[in-house]
Amino acid sequence: MTRRIFIAGNWKMNLTLSASLELAEGLKKAAAGISNADIAVCPPAVYVQAVAAVLKGTAVGVGAQNVYFEKEGAFTGEISANMLKDIGCRYVILGHSERRNILGESSEQVNLKVKAALAAGLVPIVCVGELLKEREAGTTEDVVRRQFDGSFSGIAAKEMENCVIAYEPVWAIGTGKVATPEQAEEVHAAIRKMIEKNYSKEVAEKVRIQYGGSVNDKNAAEILAKPNVDGALVGGASLKVEPFLGILKSA
Ligand code: PEP
């Protein structure tokens, strides 16, 4: 089974409106010749609509970095999945470690968001990954399994096939300390086994698992060459056209 490579950029809380549009224009030009991978960018929510307008009709999809799980109503400051869909989103990053660890988001909340995203027709990119102390304690797989089971609880097989998982060891995010291709492959293979156990081999073969954590144009090729690594979720290196494009070329 060949899974199509999927490279997504997480712009986090960076850039201005004009810088976002400039980056989107650059990607629009650069991505015109790329057909071997799915590509997406996830700008800050306030810039999603403008970036989606620039990228409309191109190979570059647009996603958000979070969503609220309720459909509508008195939830001051929140944004629903239908609203994201309405302004041109195709993807939404859920359970990023910065949301889990800085904002206290639990896997139960992530689960509600996964359900809301799927109901609205968005593709959830669900992040899982261990802290450095958890890796050092040898509990990486247990941590990832808990996050996986919690985040996908009650998700049907057909819905699971539409989800993307991003394995992002927290110690590798924004640190320049990328996991070795072997470390990434080990956890990716374990995640695929978790999907097989909870669903089936067929579903496990379909779900794409991205690696995230200090991926750049220099280290991407080696990681993406691993059989269970189906793409990358990229933070810092997605903020400029050249390095992001370099990652795409490695794919
Ligand atoms: C991320 O934010 O998901 C990420 C992987 O960041 P970076 O590439 O900067 O480590």
CSV table of C-alpha atoms and ligand atoms in Angstrom, one decimal:
chain,number,residue,atom,x,y,z
A,1,MET,CA,0.0,0.0,0.0
A,2,THR,CA,1.5,3.4,-0.9
A,3,ARG,CA,0.4,6.3,1.2
A,4,ARG,CA,0.7,9.7,-0.4
A,5,ILE,CA,3.2,11.9,1.4
A,6,PHE,CA,1.7,14.8,3.3
A,7,ILE,CA,3.7,17.8,4.3
A,8,ALA,CA,2.0,20.4,6.5
A,9,GLY,CA,3.3,23.7,7.8
A,10,ASN,CA,2.3,24.9,11.3
A,11,TRP,CA,2.9,28.6,11.3
A,12,LYS,CA,1.9,28.8,15.0
A,13,MET,CA,1.5,32.3,16.4
A,14,ASN,CA,3.8,33.9,13.8
A,15,LEU,CA,3.8,36.3,10.9
A,16,THR,CA,1.7,39.4,10.1
A,17,LEU,CA,-1.1,39.5,7.6
A,18,SER,CA,1.2,40.9,4.9
A,19,ALA,CA,4.0,38.3,5.6
A,20,SER,CA,1.4,35.5,5.6
A,21,LEU,CA,0.1,36.6,2.2
A,22,GLU,CA,3.7,37.0,0.9
A,23,LEU,CA,4.5,33.4,2.0
A,24,ALA,CA,1.3,32.1,0.5
A,25,GLU,CA,2.1,33.8,-2.8
A,26,GLY,CA,5.6,32.3,-2.7
A,27,LEU,CA,4.2,28.8,-2.0
A,28,LYS,CA,1.6,29.2,-4.8
A,29,LYS,CA,4.3,29.8,-7.3
A,30,ALA,CA,6.7,27.1,-6.0
A,31,ALA,CA,4.1,24.4,-5.5
A,32,ALA,CA,2.9,24.6,-9.0
A,33,GLY,CA,5.4,22.0,-10.1
A,34,ILE,CA,4.9,19.6,-7.2
A,35,SER,CA,2.5,16.7,-7.6
A,36,ASN,CA,4.1,13.9,-5.6
A,37,ALA,CA,2.8,15.0,-2.2
A,38,ASP,CA,-0.1,16.6,-0.4
A,39,ILE,CA,0.8,20.0,0.9
A,40,ALA,CA,-0.9,22.2,3.5
A,41,VAL,CA,-0.2,25.3,5.6
A,42,CYS,CA,-1.9,26.2,8.9
A,43,PRO,CA,-1.8,29.9,9.5
A,44,PRO,CA,-3.0,31.7,12.6
A,45,ALA,CA,-6.8,31.6,12.6
A,46,VAL,CA,-7.2,35.3,11.8
A,47,TYR,CA,-5.2,34.9,8.6
A,48,VAL,CA,-6.7,31.6,7.4
A,49,GLN,CA,-9.4,33.2,5.2
A,50,ALA,CA,-6.9,35.5,3.4
A,51,VAL,CA,-4.3,32.8,2.9
A,52,ALA,CA,-7.0,30.4,1.7
A,53,ALA,CA,-8.1,33.0,-0.9
A,54,VAL,CA,-4.5,33.2,-2.3
A,55,LEU,CA,-4.1,29.4,-2.4
A,56,LYS,CA,-7.6,28.6,-3.8
A,57,GLY,CA,-7.3,26.2,-6.8
A,58,THR,CA,-3.7,25.4,-6.0
A,59,ALA,CA,-2.2,22.2,-4.6
A,60,VAL,CA,-1.7,23.8,-1.3
A,61,GLY,CA,-4.5,23.1,1.2
A,62,VAL,CA,-5.2,25.3,4.2
A,63,GLY,CA,-5.7,24.3,7.8
A,64,ALA,CA,-6.3,25.7,11.2
A,65,GLN,CA,-4.3,25.1,14.4
A,66,ASN,CA,-7.2,24.4,16.7
A,67,VAL,CA,-11.0,24.3,16.8
A,68,TYR,CA,-13.7,24.3,19.5
A,69,PHE,CA,-15.9,21.2,19.7
A,70,GLU,CA,-19.3,22.9,20.1
A,71,LYS,CA,-21.3,23.8,16.9
A,72,GLU,CA,-22.3,27.3,17.8
A,73,GLY,CA,-23.5,29.5,20.7
A,74,ALA,CA,-22.2,31.3,23.8
A,75,PHE,CA,-18.6,30.3,23.7
A,76,THR,CA,-16.8,33.6,23.7
A,77,GLY,CA,-13.5,33.6,21.8
A,78,GLU,CA,-14.0,30.2,20.2
A,79,ILE,CA,-14.2,29.1,16.6
A,80,SER,CA,-16.3,26.1,15.4
A,81,ALA,CA,-15.4,23.5,12.8
A,82,ASN,CA,-18.2,24.6,10.5
A,83,MET,CA,-16.8,28.2,10.6
A,84,LEU,CA,-13.3,26.8,9.6
A,85,LYS,CA,-14.9,24.9,6.8
A,86,ASP,CA,-16.8,27.9,5.7
A,87,ILE,CA,-13.7,30.0,5.3
A,88,GLY,CA,-11.8,27.5,3.2
A,89,CYS,CA,-10.1,25.1,5.7
A,90,ARG,CA,-9.5,21.5,4.7
A,91,TYR,CA,-7.4,20.5,7.7
A,92,VAL,CA,-7.2,21.2,11.4
A,93,ILE,CA,-4.2,20.5,13.8
A,94,LEU,CA,-5.5,19.0,17.1
A,95,GLY,CA,-3.8,18.2,20.3
A,96,HIS,CA,-0.5,19.9,19.5
A,97,SER,CA,1.9,19.5,22.4
A,98,GLU,CA,1.9,23.3,22.9
A,99,ARG,CA,-1.9,23.1,23.5
A,100,ARG,CA,-1.6,20.0,25.6
A,101,ASN,CA,1.3,21.2,27.7
A,102,ILE,CA,0.9,25.0,27.8
A,103,LEU,CA,-2.9,25.3,27.6
A,104,GLY,CA,-3.7,22.1,29.5
A,105,GLU,CA,-5.7,20.4,26.7
A,106,SER,CA,-6.5,16.8,27.5
A,107,SER,CA,-7.0,13.8,25.2
A,108,GLU,CA,-10.7,13.9,26.1
A,109,GLN,CA,-11.0,17.4,24.8
A,110,VAL,CA,-9.0,16.5,21.7
A,111,ASN,CA,-11.4,13.6,21.2
A,112,LEU,CA,-14.4,16.0,21.2
A,113,LYS,CA,-12.5,18.2,18.7
A,114,VAL,CA,-11.7,15.2,16.4
A,115,LYS,CA,-15.4,14.4,16.3
A,116,ALA,CA,-16.4,18.0,15.6
A,117,ALA,CA,-13.8,18.3,12.9
A,118,LEU,CA,-14.9,15.1,11.2
A,119,ALA,CA,-18.6,16.0,11.4
A,120,ALA,CA,-17.8,19.3,9.6
A,121,GLY,CA,-15.8,17.5,6.9
A,122,LEU,CA,-12.4,18.7,8.1
A,123,VAL,CA,-9.3,16.4,8.2
A,124,PRO,CA,-8.0,16.3,11.7
A,125,ILE,CA,-4.2,16.1,12.1
A,126,VAL,CA,-3.9,14.7,15.6
A,127,CYS,CA,-0.6,15.2,17.4
A,128,VAL,CA,0.8,12.7,19.9
A,129,GLY,CA,4.3,12.6,21.5
A,130,GLU,CA,6.3,12.2,24.6
A,131,LEU,CA,8.2,14.6,26.8
A,132,LEU,CA,11.9,14.1,27.2
A,133,LYS,CA,11.5,12.8,30.8
A,134,GLU,CA,9.0,10.2,29.5
A,135,ARG,CA,11.4,9.1,26.7
A,136,GLU,CA,14.2,8.8,29.3
A,137,ALA,CA,11.9,6.8,31.6
A,138,GLY,CA,11.2,4.4,28.7
A,139,THR,CA,7.5,5.2,28.6
A,140,THR,CA,7.3,6.7,25.1
A,141,GLU,CA,5.0,4.0,23.8
A,142,ASP,CA,2.7,4.0,26.8
A,143,VAL,CA,2.3,7.8,26.6
A,144,VAL,CA,1.6,7.7,22.9
A,145,ARG,CA,-0.9,4.9,23.3
A,146,ARG,CA,-2.8,6.8,26.0
A,147,GLN,CA,-2.9,9.9,23.8
A,148,PHE,CA,-4.0,7.7,20.8
A,149,ASP,CA,-6.7,5.8,22.7
A,150,GLY,CA,-8.0,9.0,24.3
A,151,SER,CA,-8.0,11.1,21.2
A,152,PHE,CA,-9.7,8.6,18.9
A,153,SER,CA,-12.1,7.1,21.4
A,154,GLY,CA,-15.5,6.3,19.6
A,155,ILE,CA,-14.1,7.2,16.1
A,156,ALA,CA,-15.4,4.7,13.5
A,157,ALA,CA,-13.1,2.9,11.1
A,158,LYS,CA,-14.3,4.9,8.1
A,159,GLU,CA,-13.6,8.2,10.0
A,160,MET,CA,-10.3,6.9,11.2
A,161,GLU,CA,-9.1,6.5,7.6
A,162,ASN,CA,-9.7,10.2,7.1
A,163,CYS,CA,-7.5,11.2,10.1
A,164,VAL,CA,-3.8,12.0,10.0
A,165,ILE,CA,-1.6,11.4,13.0
A,166,ALA,CA,1.5,13.5,13.7
A,167,TYR,CA,4.1,11.9,15.9
A,168,GLU,CA,5.8,14.8,17.5
A,169,PRO,CA,8.3,14.1,20.3
A,170,VAL,CA,8.0,17.2,22.5
A,171,TRP,CA,11.8,17.3,23.1
A,172,ALA,CA,12.3,17.7,19.3
A,173,ILE,CA,9.8,20.5,18.7
A,174,GLY,CA,11.5,23.9,18.1
A,175,THR,CA,14.7,22.6,19.7
A,176,GLY,CA,16.7,21.8,16.6
A,177,LYS,CA,17.1,18.3,18.1
A,178,VAL,CA,15.4,16.1,15.6
A,179,ALA,CA,14.6,12.4,16.4
A,180,THR,CA,16.8,10.0,14.5
A,181,PRO,CA,15.1,8.3,11.6
A,182,GLU,CA,15.2,5.0,13.6
A,183,GLN,CA,13.6,6.7,16.7
A,184,ALA,CA,10.8,8.1,14.5
A,185,GLU,CA,10.3,4.8,12.6
A,186,GLU,CA,10.1,2.8,15.9
A,187,VAL,CA,7.2,5.0,17.2
A,188,HIS,CA,5.5,5.3,13.8
A,189,ALA,CA,5.5,1.5,13.5
A,190,ALA,CA,4.1,1.3,17.1
A,191,ILE,CA,1.3,3.8,16.2
A,192,ARG,CA,0.4,1.8,13.1
A,193,LYS,CA,0.1,-1.3,15.3
A,194,MET,CA,-2.2,0.6,17.6
A,195,ILE,CA,-4.5,1.5,14.7
A,196,GLU,CA,-4.4,-2.2,13.6
A,197,LYS,CA,-5.3,-3.3,17.1
A,198,ASN,CA,-8.2,-0.9,17.5
A,199,TYR,CA,-9.4,-1.1,13.9
A,200,SER,CA,-7.9,-3.4,11.3
A,201,LYS,CA,-4.8,-3.9,9.2
A,202,GLU,CA,-6.6,-2.4,6.3
A,203,VAL,CA,-7.3,0.9,8.2
A,204,ALA,CA,-3.8,0.9,9.6
A,205,GLU,CA,-2.3,0.7,6.1
A,206,LYS,CA,-4.4,3.8,5.1
A,207,VAL,CA,-3.8,6.2,7.9
A,208,ARG,CA,-0.9,8.7,7.3
A,209,ILE,CA,1.5,9.3,10.1
A,210,GLN,CA,3.6,12.4,9.9
A,211,TYR,CA,6.7,13.1,11.9
A,212,GLY,CA,7.2,16.5,13.5
A,213,GLY,CA,10.1,18.0,15.5
A,214,SER,CA,12.8,20.2,14.0
A,215,VAL,CA,12.3,18.9,10.4
A,216,ASN,CA,14.1,21.0,7.8
A,217,ASP,CA,15.3,20.7,4.2
A,218,LYS,CA,18.6,19.1,5.4
A,219,ASN,CA,17.2,16.3,7.6
A,220,ALA,CA,13.8,15.5,5.9
A,221,ALA,CA,15.0,13.1,3.3
A,222,GLU,CA,16.4,10.5,5.7
A,223,ILE,CA,13.3,10.6,8.0
A,224,LEU,CA,10.8,10.5,5.1
A,225,ALA,CA,12.6,7.5,3.7
A,226,LYS,CA,11.4,5.4,6.6
A,227,PRO,CA,8.5,3.1,5.6
A,228,ASN,CA,6.1,4.2,8.3
A,229,VAL,CA,6.8,7.9,8.0
A,230,ASP,CA,4.3,9.4,5.6
A,231,GLY,CA,5.1,13.0,5.8
A,232,ALA,CA,6.0,15.8,8.1
A,233,LEU,CA,4.4,18.4,10.3
A,234,VAL,CA,6.8,21.4,10.1
A,235,GLY,CA,7.0,24.4,12.4
A,236,GLY,CA,9.9,26.7,12.1
A,237,ALA,CA,11.0,25.6,8.6
A,238,SER,CA,7.5,26.3,7.2
A,239,LEU,CA,7.8,30.0,7.7
A,240,LYS,CA,9.9,30.6,4.6
A,241,VAL,CA,9.3,29.3,1.1
A,242,GLU,CA,12.8,27.9,0.4
A,243,PRO,CA,13.2,25.5,3.4
A,244,PHE,CA,9.6,24.4,3.2
A,245,LEU,CA,10.0,23.7,-0.5
A,246,GLY,CA,13.2,21.8,0.2
A,247,ILE,CA,11.3,19.5,2.5
A,248,LEU,CA,8.7,19.0,-0.2
A,249,LYS,CA,11.5,18.2,-2.7
A,250,SER,CA,13.0,15.6,-0.3
A,251,ALA,CA,9.6,13.8,-0.4
B,1,PEP,C1,5.5,21.8,15.3
B,1,PEP,O1,5.2,22.9,15.7
B,1,PEP,O2,4.6,21.0,15.1
B,1,PEP,C2,6.9,21.6,15.0
B,1,PEP,C3,7.2,20.4,14.7
B,1,PEP,O3,7.8,22.6,15.1
B,1,PEP,P1,9.3,22.6,14.6
B,1,PEP,O4,9.3,22.1,13.3
B,1,PEP,O5,9.7,24.1,14.7
B,1,PEP,O6,10.1,21.8,15.6
